[in-house]
Coordinates of C-alpha atoms and ligand atoms in Angstrom, one line a residue:
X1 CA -93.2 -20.1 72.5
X2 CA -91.1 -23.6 73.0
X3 CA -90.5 -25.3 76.1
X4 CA -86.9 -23.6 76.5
X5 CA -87.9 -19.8 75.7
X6 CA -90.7 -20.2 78.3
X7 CA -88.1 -20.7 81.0
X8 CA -86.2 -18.4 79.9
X9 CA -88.4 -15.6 80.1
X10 CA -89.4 -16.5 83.6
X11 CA -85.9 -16.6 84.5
X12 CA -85.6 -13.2 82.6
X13 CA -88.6 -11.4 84.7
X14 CA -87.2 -12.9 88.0
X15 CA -83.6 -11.5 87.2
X16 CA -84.5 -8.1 85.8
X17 CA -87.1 -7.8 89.1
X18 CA -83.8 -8.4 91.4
X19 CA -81.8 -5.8 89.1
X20 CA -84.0 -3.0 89.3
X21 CA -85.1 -3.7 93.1
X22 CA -81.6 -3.5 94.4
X23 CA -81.7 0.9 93.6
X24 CA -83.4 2.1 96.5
X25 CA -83.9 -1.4 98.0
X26 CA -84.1 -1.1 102.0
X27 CA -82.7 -3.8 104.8
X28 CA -86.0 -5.1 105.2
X29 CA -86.3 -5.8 101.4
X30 CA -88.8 -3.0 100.8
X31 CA -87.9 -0.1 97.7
X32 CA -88.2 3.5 98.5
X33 CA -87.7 5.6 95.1
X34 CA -89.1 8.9 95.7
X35 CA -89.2 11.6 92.8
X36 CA -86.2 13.8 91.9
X37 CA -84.2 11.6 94.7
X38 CA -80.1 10.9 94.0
X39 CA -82.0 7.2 94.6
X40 CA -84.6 8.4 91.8
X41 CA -82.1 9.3 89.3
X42 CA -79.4 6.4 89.9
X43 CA -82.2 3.9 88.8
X44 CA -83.3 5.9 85.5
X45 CA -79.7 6.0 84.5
X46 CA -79.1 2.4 85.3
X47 CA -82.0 1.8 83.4
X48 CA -81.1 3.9 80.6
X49 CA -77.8 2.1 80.3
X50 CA -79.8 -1.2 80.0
X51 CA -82.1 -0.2 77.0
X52 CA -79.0 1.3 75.2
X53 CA -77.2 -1.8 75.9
X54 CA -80.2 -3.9 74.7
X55 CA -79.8 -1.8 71.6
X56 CA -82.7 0.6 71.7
X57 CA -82.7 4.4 71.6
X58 CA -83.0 5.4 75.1
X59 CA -84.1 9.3 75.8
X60 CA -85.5 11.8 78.2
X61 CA -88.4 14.0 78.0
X62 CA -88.2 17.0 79.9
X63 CA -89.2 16.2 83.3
X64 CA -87.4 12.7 83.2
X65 CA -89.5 10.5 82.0
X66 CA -87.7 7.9 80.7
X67 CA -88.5 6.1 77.0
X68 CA -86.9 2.9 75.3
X69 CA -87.6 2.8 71.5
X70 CA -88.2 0.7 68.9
X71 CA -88.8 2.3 65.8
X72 CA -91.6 1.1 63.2
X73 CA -91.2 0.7 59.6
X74 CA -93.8 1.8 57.6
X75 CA -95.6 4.2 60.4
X76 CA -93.4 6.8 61.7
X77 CA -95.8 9.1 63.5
X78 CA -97.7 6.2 65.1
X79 CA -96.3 5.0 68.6
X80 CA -97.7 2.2 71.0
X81 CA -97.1 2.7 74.1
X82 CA -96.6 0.5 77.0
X83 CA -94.6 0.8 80.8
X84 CA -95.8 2.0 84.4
X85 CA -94.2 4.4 86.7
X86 CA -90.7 4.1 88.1
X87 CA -91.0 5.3 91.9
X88 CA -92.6 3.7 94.8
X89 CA -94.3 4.8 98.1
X90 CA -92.0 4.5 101.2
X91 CA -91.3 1.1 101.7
X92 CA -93.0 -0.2 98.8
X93 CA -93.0 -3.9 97.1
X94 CA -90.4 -4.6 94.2
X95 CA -93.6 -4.8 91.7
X96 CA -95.8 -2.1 92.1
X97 CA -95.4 0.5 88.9
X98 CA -91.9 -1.1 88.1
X99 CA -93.6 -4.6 86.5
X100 CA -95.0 -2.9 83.9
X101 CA -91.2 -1.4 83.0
X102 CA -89.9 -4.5 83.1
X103 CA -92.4 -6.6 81.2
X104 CA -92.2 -4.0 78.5
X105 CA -89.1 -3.9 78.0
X106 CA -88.8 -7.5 78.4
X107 CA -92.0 -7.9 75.4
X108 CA -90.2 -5.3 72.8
X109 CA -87.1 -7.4 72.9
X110 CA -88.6 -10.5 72.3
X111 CA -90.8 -8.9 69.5
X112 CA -88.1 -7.3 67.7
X113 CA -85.5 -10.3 68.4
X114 CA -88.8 -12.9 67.1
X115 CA -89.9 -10.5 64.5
X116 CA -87.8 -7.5 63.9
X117 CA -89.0 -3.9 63.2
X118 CA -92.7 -3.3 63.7
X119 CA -94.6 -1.3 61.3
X120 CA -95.6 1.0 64.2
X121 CA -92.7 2.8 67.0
X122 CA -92.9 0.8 69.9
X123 CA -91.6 2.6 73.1
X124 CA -91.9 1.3 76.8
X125 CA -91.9 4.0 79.2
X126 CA -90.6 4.5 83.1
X127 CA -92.6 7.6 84.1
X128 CA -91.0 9.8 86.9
X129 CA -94.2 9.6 89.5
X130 CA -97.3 8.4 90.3
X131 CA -97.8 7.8 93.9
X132 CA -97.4 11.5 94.9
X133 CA -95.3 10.1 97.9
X134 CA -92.6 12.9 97.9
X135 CA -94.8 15.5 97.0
X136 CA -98.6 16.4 97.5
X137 CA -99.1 15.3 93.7
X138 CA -100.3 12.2 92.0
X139 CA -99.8 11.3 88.7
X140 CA -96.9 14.0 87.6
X141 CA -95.3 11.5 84.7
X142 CA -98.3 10.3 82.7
X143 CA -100.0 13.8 83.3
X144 CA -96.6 15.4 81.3
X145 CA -97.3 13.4 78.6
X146 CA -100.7 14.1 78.1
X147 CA -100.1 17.3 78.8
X148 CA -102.7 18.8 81.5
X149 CA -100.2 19.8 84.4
X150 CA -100.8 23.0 85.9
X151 CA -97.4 24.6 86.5
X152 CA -99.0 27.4 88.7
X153 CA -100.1 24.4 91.2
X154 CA -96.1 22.9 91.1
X155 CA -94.8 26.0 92.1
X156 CA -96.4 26.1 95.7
X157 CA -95.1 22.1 96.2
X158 CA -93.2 21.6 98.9
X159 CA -91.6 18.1 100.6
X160 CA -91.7 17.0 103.6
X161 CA -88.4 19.1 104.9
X162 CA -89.6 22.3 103.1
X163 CA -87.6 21.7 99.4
X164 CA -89.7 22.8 96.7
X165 CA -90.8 21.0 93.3
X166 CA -89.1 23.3 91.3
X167 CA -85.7 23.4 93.1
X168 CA -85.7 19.4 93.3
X169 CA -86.7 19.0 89.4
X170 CA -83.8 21.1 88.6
X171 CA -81.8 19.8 91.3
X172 CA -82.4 16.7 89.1
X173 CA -81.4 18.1 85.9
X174 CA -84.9 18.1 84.5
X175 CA -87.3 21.0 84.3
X176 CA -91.0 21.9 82.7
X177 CA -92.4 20.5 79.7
X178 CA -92.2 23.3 77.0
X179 CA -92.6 20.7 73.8
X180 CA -95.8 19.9 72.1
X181 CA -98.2 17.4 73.3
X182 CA -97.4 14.4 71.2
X183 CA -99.5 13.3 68.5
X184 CA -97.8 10.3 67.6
X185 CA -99.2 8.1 71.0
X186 CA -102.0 5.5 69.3
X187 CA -102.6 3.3 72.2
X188 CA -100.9 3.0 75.6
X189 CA -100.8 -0.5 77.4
X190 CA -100.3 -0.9 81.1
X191 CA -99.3 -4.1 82.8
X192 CA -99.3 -3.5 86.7
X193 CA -100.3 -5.8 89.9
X194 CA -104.0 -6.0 91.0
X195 CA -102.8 -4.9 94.3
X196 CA -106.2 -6.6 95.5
X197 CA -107.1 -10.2 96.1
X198 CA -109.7 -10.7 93.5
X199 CA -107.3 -12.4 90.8
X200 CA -105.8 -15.2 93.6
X201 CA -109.4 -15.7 95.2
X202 CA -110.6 -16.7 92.0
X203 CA -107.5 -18.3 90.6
X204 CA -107.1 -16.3 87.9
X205 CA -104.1 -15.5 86.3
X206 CA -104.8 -12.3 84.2
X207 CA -107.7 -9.4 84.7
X208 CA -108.4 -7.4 81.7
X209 CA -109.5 -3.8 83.4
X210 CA -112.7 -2.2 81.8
X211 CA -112.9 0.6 84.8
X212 CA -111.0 2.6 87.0
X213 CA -113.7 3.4 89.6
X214 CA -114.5 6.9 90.7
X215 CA -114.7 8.1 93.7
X216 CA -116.1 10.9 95.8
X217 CA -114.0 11.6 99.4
X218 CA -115.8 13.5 102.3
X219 CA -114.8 14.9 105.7
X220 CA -118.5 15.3 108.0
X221 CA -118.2 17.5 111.1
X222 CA -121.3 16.1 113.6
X223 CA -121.4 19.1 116.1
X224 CA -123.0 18.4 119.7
X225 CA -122.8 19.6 122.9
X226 CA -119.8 18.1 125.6
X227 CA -120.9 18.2 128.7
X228 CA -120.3 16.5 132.3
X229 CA -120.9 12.8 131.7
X230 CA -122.1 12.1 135.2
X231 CA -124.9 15.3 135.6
X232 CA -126.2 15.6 132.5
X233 CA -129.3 12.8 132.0
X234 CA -129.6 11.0 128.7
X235 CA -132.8 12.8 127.6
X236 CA -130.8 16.2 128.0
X237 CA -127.8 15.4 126.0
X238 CA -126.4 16.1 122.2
X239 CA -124.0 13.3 121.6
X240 CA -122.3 13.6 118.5
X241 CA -120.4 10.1 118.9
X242 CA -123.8 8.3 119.5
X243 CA -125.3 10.2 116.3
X244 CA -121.9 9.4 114.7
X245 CA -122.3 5.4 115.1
X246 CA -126.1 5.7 114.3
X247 CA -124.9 7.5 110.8
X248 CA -121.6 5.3 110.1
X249 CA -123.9 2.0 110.9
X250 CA -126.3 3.3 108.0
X251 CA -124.1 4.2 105.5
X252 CA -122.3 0.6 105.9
X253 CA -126.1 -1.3 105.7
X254 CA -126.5 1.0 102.8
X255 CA -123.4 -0.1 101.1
X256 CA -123.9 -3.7 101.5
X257 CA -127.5 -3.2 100.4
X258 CA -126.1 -1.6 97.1
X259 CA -123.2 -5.2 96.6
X260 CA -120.3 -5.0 93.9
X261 CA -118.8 -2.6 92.7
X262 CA -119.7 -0.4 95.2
X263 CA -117.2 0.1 98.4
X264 CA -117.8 2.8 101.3
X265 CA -115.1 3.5 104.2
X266 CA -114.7 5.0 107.1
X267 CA -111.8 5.4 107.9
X268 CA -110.8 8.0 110.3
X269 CA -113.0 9.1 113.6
X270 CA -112.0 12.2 115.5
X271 CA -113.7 12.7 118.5
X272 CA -113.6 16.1 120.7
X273 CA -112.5 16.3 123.6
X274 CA -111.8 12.2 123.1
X275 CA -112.4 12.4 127.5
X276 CA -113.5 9.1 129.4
X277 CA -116.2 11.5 131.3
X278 CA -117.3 14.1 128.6
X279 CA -120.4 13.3 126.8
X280 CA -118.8 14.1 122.9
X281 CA -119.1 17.2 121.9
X282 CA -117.9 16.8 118.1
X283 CA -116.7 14.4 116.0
X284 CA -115.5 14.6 112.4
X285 CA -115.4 11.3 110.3
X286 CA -114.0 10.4 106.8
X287 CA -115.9 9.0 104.1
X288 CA -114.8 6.9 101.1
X289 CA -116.7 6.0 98.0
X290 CA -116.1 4.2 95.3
X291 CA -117.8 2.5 92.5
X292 CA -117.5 2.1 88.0
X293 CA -120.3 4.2 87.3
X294 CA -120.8 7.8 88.3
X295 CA -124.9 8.0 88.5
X296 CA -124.1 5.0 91.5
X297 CA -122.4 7.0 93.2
X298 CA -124.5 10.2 93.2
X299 CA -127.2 7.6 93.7
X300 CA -125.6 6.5 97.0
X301 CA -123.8 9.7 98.1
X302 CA -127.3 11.2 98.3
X303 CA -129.0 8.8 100.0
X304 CA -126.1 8.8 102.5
X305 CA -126.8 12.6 102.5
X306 CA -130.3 12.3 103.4
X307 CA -129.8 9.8 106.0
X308 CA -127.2 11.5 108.0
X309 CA -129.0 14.9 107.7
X310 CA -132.3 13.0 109.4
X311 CA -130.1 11.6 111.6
X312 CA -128.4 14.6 113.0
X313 CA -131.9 16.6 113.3
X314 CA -133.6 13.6 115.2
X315 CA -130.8 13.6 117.6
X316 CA -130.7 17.4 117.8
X317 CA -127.1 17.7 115.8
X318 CA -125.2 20.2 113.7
X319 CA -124.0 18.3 110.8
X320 CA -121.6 20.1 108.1
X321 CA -120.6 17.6 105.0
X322 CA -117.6 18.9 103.2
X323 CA -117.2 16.6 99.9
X324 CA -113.5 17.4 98.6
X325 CA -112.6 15.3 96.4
X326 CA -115.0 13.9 93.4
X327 CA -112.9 11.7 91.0
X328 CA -115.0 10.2 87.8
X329 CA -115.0 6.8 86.6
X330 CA -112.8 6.4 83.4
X331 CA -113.7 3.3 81.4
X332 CA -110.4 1.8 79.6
X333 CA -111.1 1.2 75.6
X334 CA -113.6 -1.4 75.0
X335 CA -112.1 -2.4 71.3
X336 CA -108.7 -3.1 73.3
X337 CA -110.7 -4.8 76.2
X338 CA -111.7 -7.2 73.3
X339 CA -108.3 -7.3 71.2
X340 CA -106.9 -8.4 74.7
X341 CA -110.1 -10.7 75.7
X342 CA -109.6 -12.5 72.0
X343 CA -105.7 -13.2 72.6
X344 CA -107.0 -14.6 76.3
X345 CA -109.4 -17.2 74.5
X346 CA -107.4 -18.0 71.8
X347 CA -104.3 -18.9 74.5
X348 CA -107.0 -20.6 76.8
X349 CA -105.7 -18.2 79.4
X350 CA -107.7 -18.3 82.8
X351 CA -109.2 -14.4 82.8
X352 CA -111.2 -11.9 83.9
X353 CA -113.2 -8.9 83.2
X354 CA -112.9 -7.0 86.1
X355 CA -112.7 -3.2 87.5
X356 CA -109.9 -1.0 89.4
X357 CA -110.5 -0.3 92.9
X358 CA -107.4 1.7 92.7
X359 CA -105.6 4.7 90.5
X360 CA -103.3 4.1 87.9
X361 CA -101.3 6.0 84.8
X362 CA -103.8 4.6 82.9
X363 CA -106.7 6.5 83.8
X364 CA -104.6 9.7 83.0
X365 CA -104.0 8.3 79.2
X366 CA -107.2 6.6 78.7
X367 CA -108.8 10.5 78.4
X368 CA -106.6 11.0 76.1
X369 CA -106.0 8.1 73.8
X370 CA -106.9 4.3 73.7
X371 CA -106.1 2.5 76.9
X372 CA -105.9 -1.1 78.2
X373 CA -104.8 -2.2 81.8
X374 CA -103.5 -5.8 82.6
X375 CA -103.6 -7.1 85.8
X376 CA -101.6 -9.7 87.4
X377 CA -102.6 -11.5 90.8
X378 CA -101.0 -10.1 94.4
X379 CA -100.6 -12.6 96.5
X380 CA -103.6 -12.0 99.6
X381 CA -104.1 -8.5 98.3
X382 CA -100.6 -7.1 99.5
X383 CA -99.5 -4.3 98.0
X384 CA -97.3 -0.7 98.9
X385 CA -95.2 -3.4 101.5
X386 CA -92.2 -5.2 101.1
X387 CA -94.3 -8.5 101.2
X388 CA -96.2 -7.5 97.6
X389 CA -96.0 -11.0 95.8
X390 CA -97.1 -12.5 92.5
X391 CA -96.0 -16.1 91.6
X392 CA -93.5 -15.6 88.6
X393 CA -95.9 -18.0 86.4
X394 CA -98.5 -15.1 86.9
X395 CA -96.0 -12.6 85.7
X396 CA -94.7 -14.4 82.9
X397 CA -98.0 -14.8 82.2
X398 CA -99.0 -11.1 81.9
X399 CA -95.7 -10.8 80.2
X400 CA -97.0 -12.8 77.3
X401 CA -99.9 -10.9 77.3
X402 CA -98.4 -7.8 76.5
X403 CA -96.2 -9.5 73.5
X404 CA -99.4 -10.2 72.3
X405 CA -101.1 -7.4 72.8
X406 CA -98.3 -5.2 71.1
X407 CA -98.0 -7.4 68.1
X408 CA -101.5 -7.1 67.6
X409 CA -100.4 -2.7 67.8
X410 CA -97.4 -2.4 66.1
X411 CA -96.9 -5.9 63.7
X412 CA -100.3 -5.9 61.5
Ligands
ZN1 ZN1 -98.6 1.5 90.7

């Protein structure tokens, strides 16, 4: 790319950003787009109208997610797909989800304006949800196109002031997916923020994701006795707040002890009756782990098991551990972490191999066919805020990637 088309496309990004950002945009500067909202369905149609006047086929599937296509030449049934999700969490930053729309629609212009048709479909996609910020329920976009929603689960979801899923799908015009999985998805490509401070720490400009870490979420009930904090001597007591800190200052030793990738948290202490003089009686605590590979984290999660349960009977404790979620690791596809690594090199790009602390579309498709993430810097970390940042050379910059990275798909 010249001098001149360089600024443009930075100039591009930074308009199309302030375009879409304006539906749903709040005083403060912050987007709420929740799922199935008159907010919701004002941005896909404005968006729809965009690709259409780009000149690109612009379509629906059933439960609105929204594709721009570019058809291929020679290989009908093969698509690439690339794009992110459309809504945002209340409040949320104008790049979060919406970036990865943008950029690909921005990238299949400039391929088909530089290059014309493909060989392969090329279709960037605005999926309905992923935050599950309107309704208990993460991922409902990507998980339509791979096909492994559960409708039975849909029909007991229920907002915030009691409206269904159902009513607000149709409400929306959209309803259940009855066609066929599709066959014709070959690769799906994800640019999104990093929505971590890794990237700007180590001035980098682009992370090539080769996990999505799993993790494993617990609630631990630590039952003692409450009694009169003045008459009862310390010998006689069962504190479950003092056998709490002993257990949450071992698990954080351990954690440290085990370094990168692994993260623990605990993030929410409940402590019954919470009283200034009652020696605790319960407390229930959260626990948060995550890490790349699964055998760490059964690795750790038992140890931490272990611990807590000698713990609890030193101190003379009732300890339940519930363990309610249990999410796997999902590595992204290794021969399109190197296709994307290659075009890194060959630009002289400042990169780097790195892992997702967070959840993404991508780990929905990457079961299901070959999947790549990109990551762009967030300036200090920031992310679901109206202060989410990236520096618009750092966008551009993933921007080019994905050119690259679709040529590579749909041109040879
Ligand atoms: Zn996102």
């Amino acid at each position: 790319m010249n001098a001149h088309k360089e600024l443009s496309l930075e100039k591009q990004t930074a308009d199309f950003i302030e375009w879409l950002s304006k539906f749903g945009e709040n005083s403060d500067g912050g987007v709420t787009r929740l799922l199935y909202t008159d907010c919701w369905i004002e941005t896909q149609e404005a968006l729809k109208n965009l690709i259409k006047e780009k000149g690109f086929e612009a379509y629906y599937d059933e439960v609105g997610n929204l594709f721009a296509r570019l058809e291929g030449s020679d290989f009908k049934k093969e698509t690439i797909l690339t794009g992110s999700h459309i809504d945002t969490v209340v409040n949320g930053g104008k790049l979060d989800g919406q970036l990865g729309i943008i950029g690909g629609i921005i990238a299949m212009e400039y391929l088909r304006n530089t290059y014309g048709q493909p060989l392969r479909n090329i279709e960037v996609v605005a999926m309905a949800e992923e935050e599950g910020s309107r309704f208990p329920f993460t991922f409902w976009g990507s998980k339509n196109i791979v096909g492994s929603v559960d409708r039975e689960t849909m029909e007991e979801l229920k907002d915030e002031d009691g409206i269904g899923f159902i009513e607000a799908m149709h409400k929306a015009g959209f309803d259940f997916k009855n066609s066929k999985v599709r066959d014709d998805l070959k690769a799906f490509i994800e640019l999104h923020i990093e929505q971590g401070g890794v990237l700007e720490i180590e001035q980098k400009s682009i992370g090539i994701v080769e996990h999505i870490v799993g993790q494993k979420r617990y609630m631990i009930e630590v039952e003692g006795e409450a009694n009169h904090a003045g008459t009862t001597p310390m010998g006689y007591r069962k504190d479950a707040l003092h056998g709490t800190s002993k257990m949450i200052s071992e698990i954080m030793d351990l954690a440290i002890s085990y370094g990168d990738p692994l993260v623990a948290t605990v993030g929410k202490v409940e402590v019954v009756p919470n009283t200034t003089n009652v020696v605790p009686g319960k407390v229930i605590f959260s626990l948060d782990v995550r890490h790349t590979q699964k055998d760490a984290i059964i690795k750790f999660t038992n140890e931490v098991t272990e611990k807590i349960e000698e713990i609890s009977k030193k101190m003379n404790l009732k300890t339940t551990i519930n363990n309610y979620m249990d999410g796997e690791p999902v590595p992204m596809d290794s021969n399109l972490v190197n296709i994307i690594k290659g075009e890194c090199e060959t630009k002289g790009l400042n990169y780097k191999l790195m892992h997702s602390g967070a959840g993404h579309d991508s780990q929905i498709f990457a079961e299901h066919i070959p999947t790549a993430l990109i990551f762009v810097p967030s300036h200090k970390g920031i992310s679901h805020n109206p202060a989410e940042f990236t520096k618009i050379e750092d966008l551009t910059e993933g921007i080019k990637v994905l050119i690259d990275t679709l040529y590579n798909l749909a041109y040879k």
